[in-house]
PDB file of N, CA and C in Angstrom:
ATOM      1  N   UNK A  66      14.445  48.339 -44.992  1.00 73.00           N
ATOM      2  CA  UNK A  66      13.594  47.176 -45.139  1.00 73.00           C
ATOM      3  C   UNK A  66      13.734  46.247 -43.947  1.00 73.00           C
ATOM      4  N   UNK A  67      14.994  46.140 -43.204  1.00 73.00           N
ATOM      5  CA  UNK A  67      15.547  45.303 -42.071  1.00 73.00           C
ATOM      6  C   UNK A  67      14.645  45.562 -41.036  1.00 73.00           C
ATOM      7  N   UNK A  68      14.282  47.243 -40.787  1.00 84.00           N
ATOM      8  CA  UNK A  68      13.252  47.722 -39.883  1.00 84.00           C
ATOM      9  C   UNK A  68      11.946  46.969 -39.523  1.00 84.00           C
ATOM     10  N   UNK A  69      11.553  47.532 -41.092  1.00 86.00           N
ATOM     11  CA  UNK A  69      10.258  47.052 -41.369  1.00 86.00           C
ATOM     12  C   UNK A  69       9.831  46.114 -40.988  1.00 86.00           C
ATOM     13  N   UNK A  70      10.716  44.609 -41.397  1.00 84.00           N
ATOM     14  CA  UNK A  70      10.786  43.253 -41.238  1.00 84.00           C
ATOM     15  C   UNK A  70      10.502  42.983 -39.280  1.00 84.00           C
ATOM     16  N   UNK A  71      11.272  43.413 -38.615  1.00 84.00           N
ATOM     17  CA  UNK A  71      11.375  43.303 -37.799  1.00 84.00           C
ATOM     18  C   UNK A  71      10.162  43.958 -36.834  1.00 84.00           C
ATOM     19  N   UNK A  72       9.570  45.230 -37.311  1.00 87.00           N
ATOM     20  CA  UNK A  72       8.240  45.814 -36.210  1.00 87.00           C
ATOM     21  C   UNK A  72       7.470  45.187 -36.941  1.00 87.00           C
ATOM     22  N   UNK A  73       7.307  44.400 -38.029  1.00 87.00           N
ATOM     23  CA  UNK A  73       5.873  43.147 -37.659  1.00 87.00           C
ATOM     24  C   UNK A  73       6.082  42.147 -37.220  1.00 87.00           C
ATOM     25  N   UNK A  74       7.489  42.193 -37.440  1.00 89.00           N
ATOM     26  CA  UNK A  74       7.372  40.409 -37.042  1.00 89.00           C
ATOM     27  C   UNK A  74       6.416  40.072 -34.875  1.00 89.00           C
ATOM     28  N   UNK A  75       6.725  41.616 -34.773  1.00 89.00           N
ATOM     29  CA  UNK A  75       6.525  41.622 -33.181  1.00 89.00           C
ATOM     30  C   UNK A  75       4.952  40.712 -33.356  1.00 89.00           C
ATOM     31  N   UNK A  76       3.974  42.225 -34.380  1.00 90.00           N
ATOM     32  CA  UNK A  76       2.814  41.728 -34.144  1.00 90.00           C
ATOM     33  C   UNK A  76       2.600  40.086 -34.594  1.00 90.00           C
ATOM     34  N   UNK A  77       3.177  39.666 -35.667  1.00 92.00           N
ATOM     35  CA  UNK A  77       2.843  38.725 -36.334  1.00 92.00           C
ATOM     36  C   UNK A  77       3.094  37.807 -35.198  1.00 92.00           C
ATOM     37  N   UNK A  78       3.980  37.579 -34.436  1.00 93.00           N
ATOM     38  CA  UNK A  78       4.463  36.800 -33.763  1.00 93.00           C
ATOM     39  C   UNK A  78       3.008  36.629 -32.496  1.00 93.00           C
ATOM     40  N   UNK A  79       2.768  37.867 -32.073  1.00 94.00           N
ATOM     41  CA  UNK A  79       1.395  37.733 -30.717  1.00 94.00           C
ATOM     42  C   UNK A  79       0.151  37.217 -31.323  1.00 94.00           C
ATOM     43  N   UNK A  80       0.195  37.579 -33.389  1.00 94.00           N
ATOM     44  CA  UNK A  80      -1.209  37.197 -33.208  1.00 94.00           C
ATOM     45  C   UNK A  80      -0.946  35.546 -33.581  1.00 94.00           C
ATOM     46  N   UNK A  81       0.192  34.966 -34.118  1.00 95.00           N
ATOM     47  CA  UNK A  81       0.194  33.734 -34.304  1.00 95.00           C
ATOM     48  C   UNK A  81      -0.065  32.956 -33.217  1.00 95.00           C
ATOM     49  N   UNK A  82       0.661  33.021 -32.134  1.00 95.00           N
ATOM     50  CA  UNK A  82       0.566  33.133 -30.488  1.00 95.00           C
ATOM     51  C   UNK A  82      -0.829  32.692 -30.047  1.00 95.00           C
ATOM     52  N   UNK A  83      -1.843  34.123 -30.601  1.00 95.00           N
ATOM     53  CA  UNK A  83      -2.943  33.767 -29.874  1.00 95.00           C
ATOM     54  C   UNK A  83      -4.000  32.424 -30.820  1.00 95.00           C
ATOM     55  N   UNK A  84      -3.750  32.743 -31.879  1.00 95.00           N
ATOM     56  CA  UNK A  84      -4.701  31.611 -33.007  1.00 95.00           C
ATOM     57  C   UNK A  84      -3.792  29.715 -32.160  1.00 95.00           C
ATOM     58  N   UNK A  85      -2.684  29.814 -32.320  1.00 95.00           N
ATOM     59  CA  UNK A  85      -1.915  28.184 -31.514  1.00 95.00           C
ATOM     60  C   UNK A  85      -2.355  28.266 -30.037  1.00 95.00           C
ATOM     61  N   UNK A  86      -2.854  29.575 -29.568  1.00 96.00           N
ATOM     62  CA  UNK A  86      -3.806  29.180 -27.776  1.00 96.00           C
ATOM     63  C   UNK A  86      -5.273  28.462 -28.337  1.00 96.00           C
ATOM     64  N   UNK A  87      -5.669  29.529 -29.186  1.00 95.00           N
ATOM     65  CA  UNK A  87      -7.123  29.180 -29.314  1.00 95.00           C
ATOM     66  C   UNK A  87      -7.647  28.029 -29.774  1.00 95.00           C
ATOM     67  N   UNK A  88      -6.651  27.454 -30.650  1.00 94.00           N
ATOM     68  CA  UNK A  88      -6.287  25.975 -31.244  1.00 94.00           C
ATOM     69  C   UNK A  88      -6.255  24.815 -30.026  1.00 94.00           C
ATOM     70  N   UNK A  89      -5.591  25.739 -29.451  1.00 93.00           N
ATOM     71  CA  UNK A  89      -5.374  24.132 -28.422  1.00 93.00           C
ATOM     72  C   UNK A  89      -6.085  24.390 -27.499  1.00 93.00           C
ATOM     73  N   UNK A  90      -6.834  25.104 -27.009  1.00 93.00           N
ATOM     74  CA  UNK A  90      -7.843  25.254 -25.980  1.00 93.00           C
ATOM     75  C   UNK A  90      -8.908  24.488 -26.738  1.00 93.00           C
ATOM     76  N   UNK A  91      -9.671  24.914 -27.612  1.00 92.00           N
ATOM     77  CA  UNK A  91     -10.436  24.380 -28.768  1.00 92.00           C
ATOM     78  C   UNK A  91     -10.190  22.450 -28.957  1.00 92.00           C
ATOM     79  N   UNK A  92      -8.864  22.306 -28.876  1.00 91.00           N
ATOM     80  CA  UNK A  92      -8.579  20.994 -28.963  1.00 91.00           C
ATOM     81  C   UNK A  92      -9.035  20.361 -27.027  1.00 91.00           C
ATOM     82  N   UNK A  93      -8.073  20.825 -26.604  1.00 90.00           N
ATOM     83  CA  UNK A  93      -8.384  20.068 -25.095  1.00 90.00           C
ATOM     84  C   UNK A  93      -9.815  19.733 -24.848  1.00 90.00           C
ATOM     85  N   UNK A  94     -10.119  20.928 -25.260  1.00 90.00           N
ATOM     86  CA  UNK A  94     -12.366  20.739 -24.501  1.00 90.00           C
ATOM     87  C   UNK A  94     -12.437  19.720 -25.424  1.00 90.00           C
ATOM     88  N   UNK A  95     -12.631  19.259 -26.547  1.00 91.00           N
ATOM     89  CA  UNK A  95     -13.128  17.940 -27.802  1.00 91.00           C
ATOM     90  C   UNK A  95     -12.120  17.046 -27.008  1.00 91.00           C
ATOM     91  N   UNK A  96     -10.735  16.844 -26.719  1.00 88.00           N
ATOM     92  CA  UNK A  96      -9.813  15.808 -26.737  1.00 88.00           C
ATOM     93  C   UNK A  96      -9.588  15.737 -25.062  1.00 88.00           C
ATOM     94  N   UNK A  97     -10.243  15.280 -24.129  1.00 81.00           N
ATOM     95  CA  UNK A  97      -9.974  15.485 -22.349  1.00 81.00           C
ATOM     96  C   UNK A  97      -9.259  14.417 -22.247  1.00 81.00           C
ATOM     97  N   UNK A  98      -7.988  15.222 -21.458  1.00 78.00           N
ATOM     98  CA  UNK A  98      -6.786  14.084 -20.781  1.00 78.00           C
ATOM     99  C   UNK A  98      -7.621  12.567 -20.180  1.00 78.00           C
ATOM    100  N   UNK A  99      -6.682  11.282 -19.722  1.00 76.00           N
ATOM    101  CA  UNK A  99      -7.214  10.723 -19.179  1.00 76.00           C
ATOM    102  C   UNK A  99      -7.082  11.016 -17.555  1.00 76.00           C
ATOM    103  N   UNK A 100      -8.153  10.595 -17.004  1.00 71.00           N
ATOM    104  CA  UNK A 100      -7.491  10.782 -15.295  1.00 71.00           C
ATOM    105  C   UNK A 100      -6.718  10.524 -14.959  1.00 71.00           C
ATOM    106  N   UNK A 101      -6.224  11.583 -14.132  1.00 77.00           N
ATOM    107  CA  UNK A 101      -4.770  11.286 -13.817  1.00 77.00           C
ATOM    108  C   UNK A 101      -4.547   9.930 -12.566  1.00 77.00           C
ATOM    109  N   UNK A 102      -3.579   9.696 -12.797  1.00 74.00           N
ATOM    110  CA  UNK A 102      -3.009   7.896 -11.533  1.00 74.00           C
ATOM    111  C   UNK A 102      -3.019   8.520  -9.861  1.00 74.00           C
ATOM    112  N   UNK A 103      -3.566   9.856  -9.976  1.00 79.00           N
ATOM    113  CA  UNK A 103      -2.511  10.489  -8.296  1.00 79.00           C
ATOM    114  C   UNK A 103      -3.571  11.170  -7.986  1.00 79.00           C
ATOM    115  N   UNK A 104      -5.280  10.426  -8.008  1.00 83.00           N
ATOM    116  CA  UNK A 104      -6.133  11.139  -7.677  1.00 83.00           C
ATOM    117  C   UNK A 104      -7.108  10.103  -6.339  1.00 83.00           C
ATOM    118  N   UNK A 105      -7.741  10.681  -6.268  1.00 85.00           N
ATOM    119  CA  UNK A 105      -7.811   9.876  -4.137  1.00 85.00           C
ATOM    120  C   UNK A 105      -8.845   8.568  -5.234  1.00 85.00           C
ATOM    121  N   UNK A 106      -9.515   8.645  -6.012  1.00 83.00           N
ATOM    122  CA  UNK A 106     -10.570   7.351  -6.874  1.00 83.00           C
ATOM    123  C   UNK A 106      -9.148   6.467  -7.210  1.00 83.00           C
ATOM    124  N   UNK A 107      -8.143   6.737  -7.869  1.00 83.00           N
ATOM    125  CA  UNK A 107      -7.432   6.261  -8.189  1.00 83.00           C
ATOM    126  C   UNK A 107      -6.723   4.976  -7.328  1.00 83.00           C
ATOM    127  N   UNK A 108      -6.289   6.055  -5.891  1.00 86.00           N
ATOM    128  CA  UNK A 108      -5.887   5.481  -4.661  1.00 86.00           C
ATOM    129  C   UNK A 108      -6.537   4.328  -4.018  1.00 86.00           C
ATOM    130  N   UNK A 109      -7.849   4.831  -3.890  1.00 88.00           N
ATOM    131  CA  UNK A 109      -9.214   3.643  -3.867  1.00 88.00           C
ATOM    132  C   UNK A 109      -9.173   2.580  -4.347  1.00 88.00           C
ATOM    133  N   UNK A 110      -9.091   2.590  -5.943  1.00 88.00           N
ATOM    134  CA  UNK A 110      -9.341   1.360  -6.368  1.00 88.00           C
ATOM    135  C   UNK A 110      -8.132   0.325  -6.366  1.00 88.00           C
ATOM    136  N   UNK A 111      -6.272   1.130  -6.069  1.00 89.00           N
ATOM    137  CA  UNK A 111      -5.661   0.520  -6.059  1.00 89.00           C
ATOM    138  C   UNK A 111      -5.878  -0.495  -4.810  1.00 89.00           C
ATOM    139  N   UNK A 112      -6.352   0.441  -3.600  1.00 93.00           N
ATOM    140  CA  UNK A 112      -6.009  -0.150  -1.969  1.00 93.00           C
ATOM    141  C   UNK A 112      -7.136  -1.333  -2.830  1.00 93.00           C
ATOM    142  N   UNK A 113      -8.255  -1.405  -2.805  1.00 94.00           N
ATOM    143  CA  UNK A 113      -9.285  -2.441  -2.947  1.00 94.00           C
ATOM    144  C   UNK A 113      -8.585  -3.345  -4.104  1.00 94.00           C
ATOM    145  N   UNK A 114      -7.916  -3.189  -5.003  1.00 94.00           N
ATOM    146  CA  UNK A 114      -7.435  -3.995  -5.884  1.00 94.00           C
ATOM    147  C   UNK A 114      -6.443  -4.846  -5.394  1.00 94.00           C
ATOM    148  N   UNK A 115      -5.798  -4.301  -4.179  1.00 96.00           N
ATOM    149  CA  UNK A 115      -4.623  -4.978  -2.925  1.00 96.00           C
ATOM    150  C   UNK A 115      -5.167  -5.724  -2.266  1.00 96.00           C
ATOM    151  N   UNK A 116      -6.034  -5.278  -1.674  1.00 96.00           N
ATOM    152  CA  UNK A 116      -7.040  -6.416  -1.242  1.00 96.00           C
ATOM    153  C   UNK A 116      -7.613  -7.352  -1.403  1.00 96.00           C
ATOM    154  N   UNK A 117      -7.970  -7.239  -2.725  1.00 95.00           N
ATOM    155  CA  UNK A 117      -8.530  -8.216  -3.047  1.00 95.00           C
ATOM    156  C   UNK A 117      -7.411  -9.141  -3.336  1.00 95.00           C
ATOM    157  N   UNK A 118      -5.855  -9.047  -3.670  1.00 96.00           N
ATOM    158  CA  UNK A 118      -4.703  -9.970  -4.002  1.00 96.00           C
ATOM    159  C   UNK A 118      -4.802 -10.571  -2.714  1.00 96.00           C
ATOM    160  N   UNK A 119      -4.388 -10.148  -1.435  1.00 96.00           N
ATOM    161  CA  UNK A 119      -4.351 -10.581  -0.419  1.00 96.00           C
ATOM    162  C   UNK A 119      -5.094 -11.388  -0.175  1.00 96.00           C
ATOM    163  N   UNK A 120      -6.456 -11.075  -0.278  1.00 96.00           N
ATOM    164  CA  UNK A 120      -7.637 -12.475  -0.005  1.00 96.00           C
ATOM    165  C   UNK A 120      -7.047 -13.647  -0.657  1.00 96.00           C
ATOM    166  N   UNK A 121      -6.848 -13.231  -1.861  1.00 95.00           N
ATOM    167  CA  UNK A 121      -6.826 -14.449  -2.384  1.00 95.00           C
ATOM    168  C   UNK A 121      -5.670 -15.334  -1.993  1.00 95.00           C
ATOM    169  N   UNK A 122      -4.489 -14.728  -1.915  1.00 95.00           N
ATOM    170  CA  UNK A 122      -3.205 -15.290  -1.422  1.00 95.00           C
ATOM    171  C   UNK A 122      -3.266 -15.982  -0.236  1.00 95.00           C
ATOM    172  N   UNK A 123      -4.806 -15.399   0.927  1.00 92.00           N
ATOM    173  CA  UNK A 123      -4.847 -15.819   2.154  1.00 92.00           C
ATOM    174  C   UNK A 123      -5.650 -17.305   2.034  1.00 92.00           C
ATOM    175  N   UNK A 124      -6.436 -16.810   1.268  1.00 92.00           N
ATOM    176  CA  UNK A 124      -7.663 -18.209   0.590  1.00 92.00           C
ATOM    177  C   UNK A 124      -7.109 -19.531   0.094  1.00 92.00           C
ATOM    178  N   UNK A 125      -5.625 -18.908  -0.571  1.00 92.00           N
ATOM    179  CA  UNK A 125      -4.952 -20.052  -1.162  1.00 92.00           C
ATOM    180  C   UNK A 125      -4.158 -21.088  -0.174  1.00 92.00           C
ATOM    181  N   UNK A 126      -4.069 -20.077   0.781  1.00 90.00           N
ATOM    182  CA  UNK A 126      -2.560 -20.468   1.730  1.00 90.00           C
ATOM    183  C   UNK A 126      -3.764 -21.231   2.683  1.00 90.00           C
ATOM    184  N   UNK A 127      -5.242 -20.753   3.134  1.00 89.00           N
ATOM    185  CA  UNK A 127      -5.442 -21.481   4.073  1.00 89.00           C
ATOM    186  C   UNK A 127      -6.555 -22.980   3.201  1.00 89.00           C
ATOM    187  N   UNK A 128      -6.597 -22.557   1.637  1.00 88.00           N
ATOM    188  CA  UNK A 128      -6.820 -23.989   1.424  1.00 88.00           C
ATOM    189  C   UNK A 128      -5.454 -25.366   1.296  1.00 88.00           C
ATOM    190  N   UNK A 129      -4.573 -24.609   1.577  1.00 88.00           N
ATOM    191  CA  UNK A 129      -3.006 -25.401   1.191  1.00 88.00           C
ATOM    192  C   UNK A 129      -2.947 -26.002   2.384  1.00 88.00           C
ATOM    193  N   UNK A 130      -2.810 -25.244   3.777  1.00 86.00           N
ATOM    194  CA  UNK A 130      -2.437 -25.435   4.821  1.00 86.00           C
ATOM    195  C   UNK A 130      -3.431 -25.733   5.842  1.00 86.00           C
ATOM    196  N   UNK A 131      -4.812 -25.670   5.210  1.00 80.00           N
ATOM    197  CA  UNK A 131      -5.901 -25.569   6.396  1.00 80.00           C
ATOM    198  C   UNK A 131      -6.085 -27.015   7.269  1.00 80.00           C
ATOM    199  N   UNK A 132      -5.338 -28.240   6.684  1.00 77.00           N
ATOM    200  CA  UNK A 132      -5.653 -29.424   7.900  1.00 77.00           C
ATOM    201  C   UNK A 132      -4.547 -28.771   9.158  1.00 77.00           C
ATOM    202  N   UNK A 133      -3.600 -28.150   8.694  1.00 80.00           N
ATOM    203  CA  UNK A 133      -2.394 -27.784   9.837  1.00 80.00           C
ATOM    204  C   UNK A 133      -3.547 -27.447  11.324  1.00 80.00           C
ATOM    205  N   UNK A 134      -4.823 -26.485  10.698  1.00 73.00           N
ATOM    206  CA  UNK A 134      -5.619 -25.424  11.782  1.00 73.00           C
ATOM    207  C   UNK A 134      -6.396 -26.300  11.869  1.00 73.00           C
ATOM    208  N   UNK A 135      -7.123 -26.986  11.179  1.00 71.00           N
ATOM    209  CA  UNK A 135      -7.979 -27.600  11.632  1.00 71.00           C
ATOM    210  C   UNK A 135      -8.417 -28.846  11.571  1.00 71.00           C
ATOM    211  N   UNK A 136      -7.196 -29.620  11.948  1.00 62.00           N
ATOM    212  CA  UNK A 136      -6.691 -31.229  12.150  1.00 62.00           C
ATOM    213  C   UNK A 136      -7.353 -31.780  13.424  1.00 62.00           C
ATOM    214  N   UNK A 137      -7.622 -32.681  13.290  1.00 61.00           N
ATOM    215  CA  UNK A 137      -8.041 -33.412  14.576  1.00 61.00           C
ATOM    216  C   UNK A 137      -7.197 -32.926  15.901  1.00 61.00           C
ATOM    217  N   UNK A 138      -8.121 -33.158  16.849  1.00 58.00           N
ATOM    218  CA  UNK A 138      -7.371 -32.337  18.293  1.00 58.00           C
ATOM    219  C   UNK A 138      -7.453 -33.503  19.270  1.00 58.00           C
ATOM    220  N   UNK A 139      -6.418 -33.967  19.894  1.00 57.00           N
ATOM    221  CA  UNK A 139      -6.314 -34.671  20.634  1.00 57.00           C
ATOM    222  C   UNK A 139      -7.067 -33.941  22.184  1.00 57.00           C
ATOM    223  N   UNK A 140      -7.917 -34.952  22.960  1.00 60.00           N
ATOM    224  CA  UNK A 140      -8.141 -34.469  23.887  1.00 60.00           C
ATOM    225  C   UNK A 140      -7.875 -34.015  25.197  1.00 60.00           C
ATOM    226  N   UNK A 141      -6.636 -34.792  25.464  1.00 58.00           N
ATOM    227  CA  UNK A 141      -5.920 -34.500  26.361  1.00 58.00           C
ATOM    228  C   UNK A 141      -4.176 -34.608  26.145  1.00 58.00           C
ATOM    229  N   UNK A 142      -3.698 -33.421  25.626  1.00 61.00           N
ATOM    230  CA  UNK A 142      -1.927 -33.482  24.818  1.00 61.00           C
ATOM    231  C   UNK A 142      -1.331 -32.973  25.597  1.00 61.00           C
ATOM    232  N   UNK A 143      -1.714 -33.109  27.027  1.00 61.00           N
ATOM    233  CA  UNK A 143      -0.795 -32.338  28.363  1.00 61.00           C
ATOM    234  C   UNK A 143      -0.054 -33.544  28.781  1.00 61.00           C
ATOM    235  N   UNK A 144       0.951 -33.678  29.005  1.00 64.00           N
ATOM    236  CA  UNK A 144       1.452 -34.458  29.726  1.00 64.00           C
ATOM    237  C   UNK A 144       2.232 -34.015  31.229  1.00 64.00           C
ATOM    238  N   UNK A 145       1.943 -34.716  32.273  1.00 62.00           N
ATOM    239  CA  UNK A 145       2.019 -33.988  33.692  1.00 62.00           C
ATOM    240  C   UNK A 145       3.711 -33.994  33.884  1.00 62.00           C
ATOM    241  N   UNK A 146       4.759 -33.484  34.499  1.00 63.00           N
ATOM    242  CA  UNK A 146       5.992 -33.916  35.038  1.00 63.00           C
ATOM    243  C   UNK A 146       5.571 -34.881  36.658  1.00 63.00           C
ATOM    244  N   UNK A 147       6.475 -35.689  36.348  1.00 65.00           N
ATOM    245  CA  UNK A 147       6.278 -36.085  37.580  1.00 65.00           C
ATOM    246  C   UNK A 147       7.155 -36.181  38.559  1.00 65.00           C
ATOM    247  N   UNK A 148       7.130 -36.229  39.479  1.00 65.00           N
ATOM    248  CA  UNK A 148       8.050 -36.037  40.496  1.00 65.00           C
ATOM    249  C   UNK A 148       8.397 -34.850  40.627  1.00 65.00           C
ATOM    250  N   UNK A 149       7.740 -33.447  40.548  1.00 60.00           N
ATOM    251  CA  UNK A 149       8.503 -32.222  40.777  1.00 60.00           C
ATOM    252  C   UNK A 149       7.483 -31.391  40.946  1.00 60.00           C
ATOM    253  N   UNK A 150       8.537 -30.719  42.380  1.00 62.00           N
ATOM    254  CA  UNK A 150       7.400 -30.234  43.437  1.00 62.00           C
ATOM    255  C   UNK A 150       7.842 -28.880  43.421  1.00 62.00           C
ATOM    256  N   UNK A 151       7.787 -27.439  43.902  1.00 59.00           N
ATOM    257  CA  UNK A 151       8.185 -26.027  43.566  1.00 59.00           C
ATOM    258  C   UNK A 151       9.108 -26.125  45.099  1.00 59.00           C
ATOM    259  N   UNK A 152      10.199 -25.720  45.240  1.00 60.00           N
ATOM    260  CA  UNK A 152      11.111 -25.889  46.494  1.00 60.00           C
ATOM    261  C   UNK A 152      10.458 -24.483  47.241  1.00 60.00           C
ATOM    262  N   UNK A 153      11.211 -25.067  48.482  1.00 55.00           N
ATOM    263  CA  UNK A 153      10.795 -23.792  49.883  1.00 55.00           C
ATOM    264  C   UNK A 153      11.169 -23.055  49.845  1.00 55.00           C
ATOM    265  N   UNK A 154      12.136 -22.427  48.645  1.00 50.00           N
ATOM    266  CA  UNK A 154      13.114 -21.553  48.568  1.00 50.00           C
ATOM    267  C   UNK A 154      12.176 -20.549  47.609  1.00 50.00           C
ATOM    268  N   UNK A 155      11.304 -21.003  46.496  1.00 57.00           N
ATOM    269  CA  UNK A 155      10.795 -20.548  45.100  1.00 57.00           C
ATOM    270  C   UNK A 155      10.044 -19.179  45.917  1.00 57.00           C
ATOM    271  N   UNK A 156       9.872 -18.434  45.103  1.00 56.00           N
ATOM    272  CA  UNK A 156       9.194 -17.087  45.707  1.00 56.00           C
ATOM    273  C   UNK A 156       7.864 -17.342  45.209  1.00 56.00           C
ATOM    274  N   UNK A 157       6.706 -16.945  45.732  1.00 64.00           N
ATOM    275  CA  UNK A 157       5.420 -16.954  45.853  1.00 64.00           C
ATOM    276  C   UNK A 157       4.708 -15.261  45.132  1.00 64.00           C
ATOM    277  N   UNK A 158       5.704 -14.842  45.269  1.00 65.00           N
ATOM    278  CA  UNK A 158       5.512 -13.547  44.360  1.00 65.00           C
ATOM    279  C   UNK A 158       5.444 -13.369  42.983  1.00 65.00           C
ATOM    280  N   UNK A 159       5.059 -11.975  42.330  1.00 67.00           N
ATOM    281  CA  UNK A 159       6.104 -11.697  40.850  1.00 67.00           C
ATOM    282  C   UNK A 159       7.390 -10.963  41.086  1.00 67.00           C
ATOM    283  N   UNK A 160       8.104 -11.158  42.024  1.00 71.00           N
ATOM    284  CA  UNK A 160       8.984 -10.401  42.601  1.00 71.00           C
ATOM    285  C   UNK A 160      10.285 -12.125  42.350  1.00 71.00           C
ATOM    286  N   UNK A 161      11.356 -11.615  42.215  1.00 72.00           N
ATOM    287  CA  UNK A 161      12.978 -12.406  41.996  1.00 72.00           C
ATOM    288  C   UNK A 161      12.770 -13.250  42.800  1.00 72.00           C
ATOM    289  N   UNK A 162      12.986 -14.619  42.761  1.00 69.00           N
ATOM    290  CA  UNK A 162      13.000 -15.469  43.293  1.00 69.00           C
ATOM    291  C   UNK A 162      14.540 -15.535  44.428  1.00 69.00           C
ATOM    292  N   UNK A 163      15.098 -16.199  45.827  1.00 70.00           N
ATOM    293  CA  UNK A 163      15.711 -15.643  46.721  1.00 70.00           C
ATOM    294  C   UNK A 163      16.495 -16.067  46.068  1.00 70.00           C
ATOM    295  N   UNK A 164      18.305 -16.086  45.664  1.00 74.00           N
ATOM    296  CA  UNK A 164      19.416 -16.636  45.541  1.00 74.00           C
ATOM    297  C   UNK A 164      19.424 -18.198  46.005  1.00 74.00           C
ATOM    298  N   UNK A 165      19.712 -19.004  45.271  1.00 75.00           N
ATOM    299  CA  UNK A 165      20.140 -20.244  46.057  1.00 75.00           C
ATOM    300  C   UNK A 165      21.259 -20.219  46.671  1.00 75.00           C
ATOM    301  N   UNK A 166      21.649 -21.051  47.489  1.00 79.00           N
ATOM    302  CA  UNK A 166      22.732 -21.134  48.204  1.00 79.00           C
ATOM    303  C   UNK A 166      23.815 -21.355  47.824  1.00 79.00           C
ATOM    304  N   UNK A 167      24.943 -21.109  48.006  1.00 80.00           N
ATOM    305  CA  UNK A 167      26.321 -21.424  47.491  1.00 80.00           C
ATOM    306  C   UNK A 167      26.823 -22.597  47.311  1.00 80.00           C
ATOM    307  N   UNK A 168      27.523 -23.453  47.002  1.00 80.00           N
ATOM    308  CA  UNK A 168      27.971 -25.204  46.948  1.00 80.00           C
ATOM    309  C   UNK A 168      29.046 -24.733  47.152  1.00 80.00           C
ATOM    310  N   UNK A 169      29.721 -25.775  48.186  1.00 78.00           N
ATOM    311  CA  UNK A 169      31.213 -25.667  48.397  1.00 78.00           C
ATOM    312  C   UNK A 169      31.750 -27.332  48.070  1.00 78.00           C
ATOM    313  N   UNK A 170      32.572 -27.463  47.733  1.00 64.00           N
ATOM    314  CA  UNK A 170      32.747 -28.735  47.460  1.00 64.00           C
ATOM    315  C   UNK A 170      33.668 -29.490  46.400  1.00 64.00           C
TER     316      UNK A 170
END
């Protein structure tokens, strides 16, 4: 009887097998995963969803800070040195300017 038991269980076992495929194939087509997170649409909408944070963070920062950029401008904020002239020594080049001279003293 131990036999017996055992050369169906083979078949019983492939055809149960195939009815729990056909089941869940049957299920997937009615029940479709959601899209998956690691697909290039996915990628898309994150980069544009980044973007759009950034604007806003930039929008915020330059309504916070915007007299800093665009404060009144003085028209003339140079102020000249005076009294100082480039010595005979200064090089006229983009090349090292000569050594100054040694001080002894």
């Amino acid at each position: 009887m131990g036999d017996t038991l055992l050369a169906l269980s083979i078949p019983v076992l492939v055809f149960a097998s195939g009815i729990y495929a056909a089941c869940e194939s049957w299920w997937r087509r009615r029940h479709p995963s959601p899209p998956s997170p690691y697909t290039h649409q996915a990628a898309r909408l994150a980069e544009r969803a980044m973007l759009v944070d950034a604007e806003r963070i930039v929008d915020g920062a330059y309504e916070t800070l915007g007299t800093l950029y665009d404060g009144p401008t003085a028209t003339d904020t140079h102020i000249p040195a005076t009294g100082v002239t480039p010595g005979a020594a200064a090089s006229q080049g983009p090349d090292r300017s000569a050594p100054a001279p040694a001080r002894r003293g």
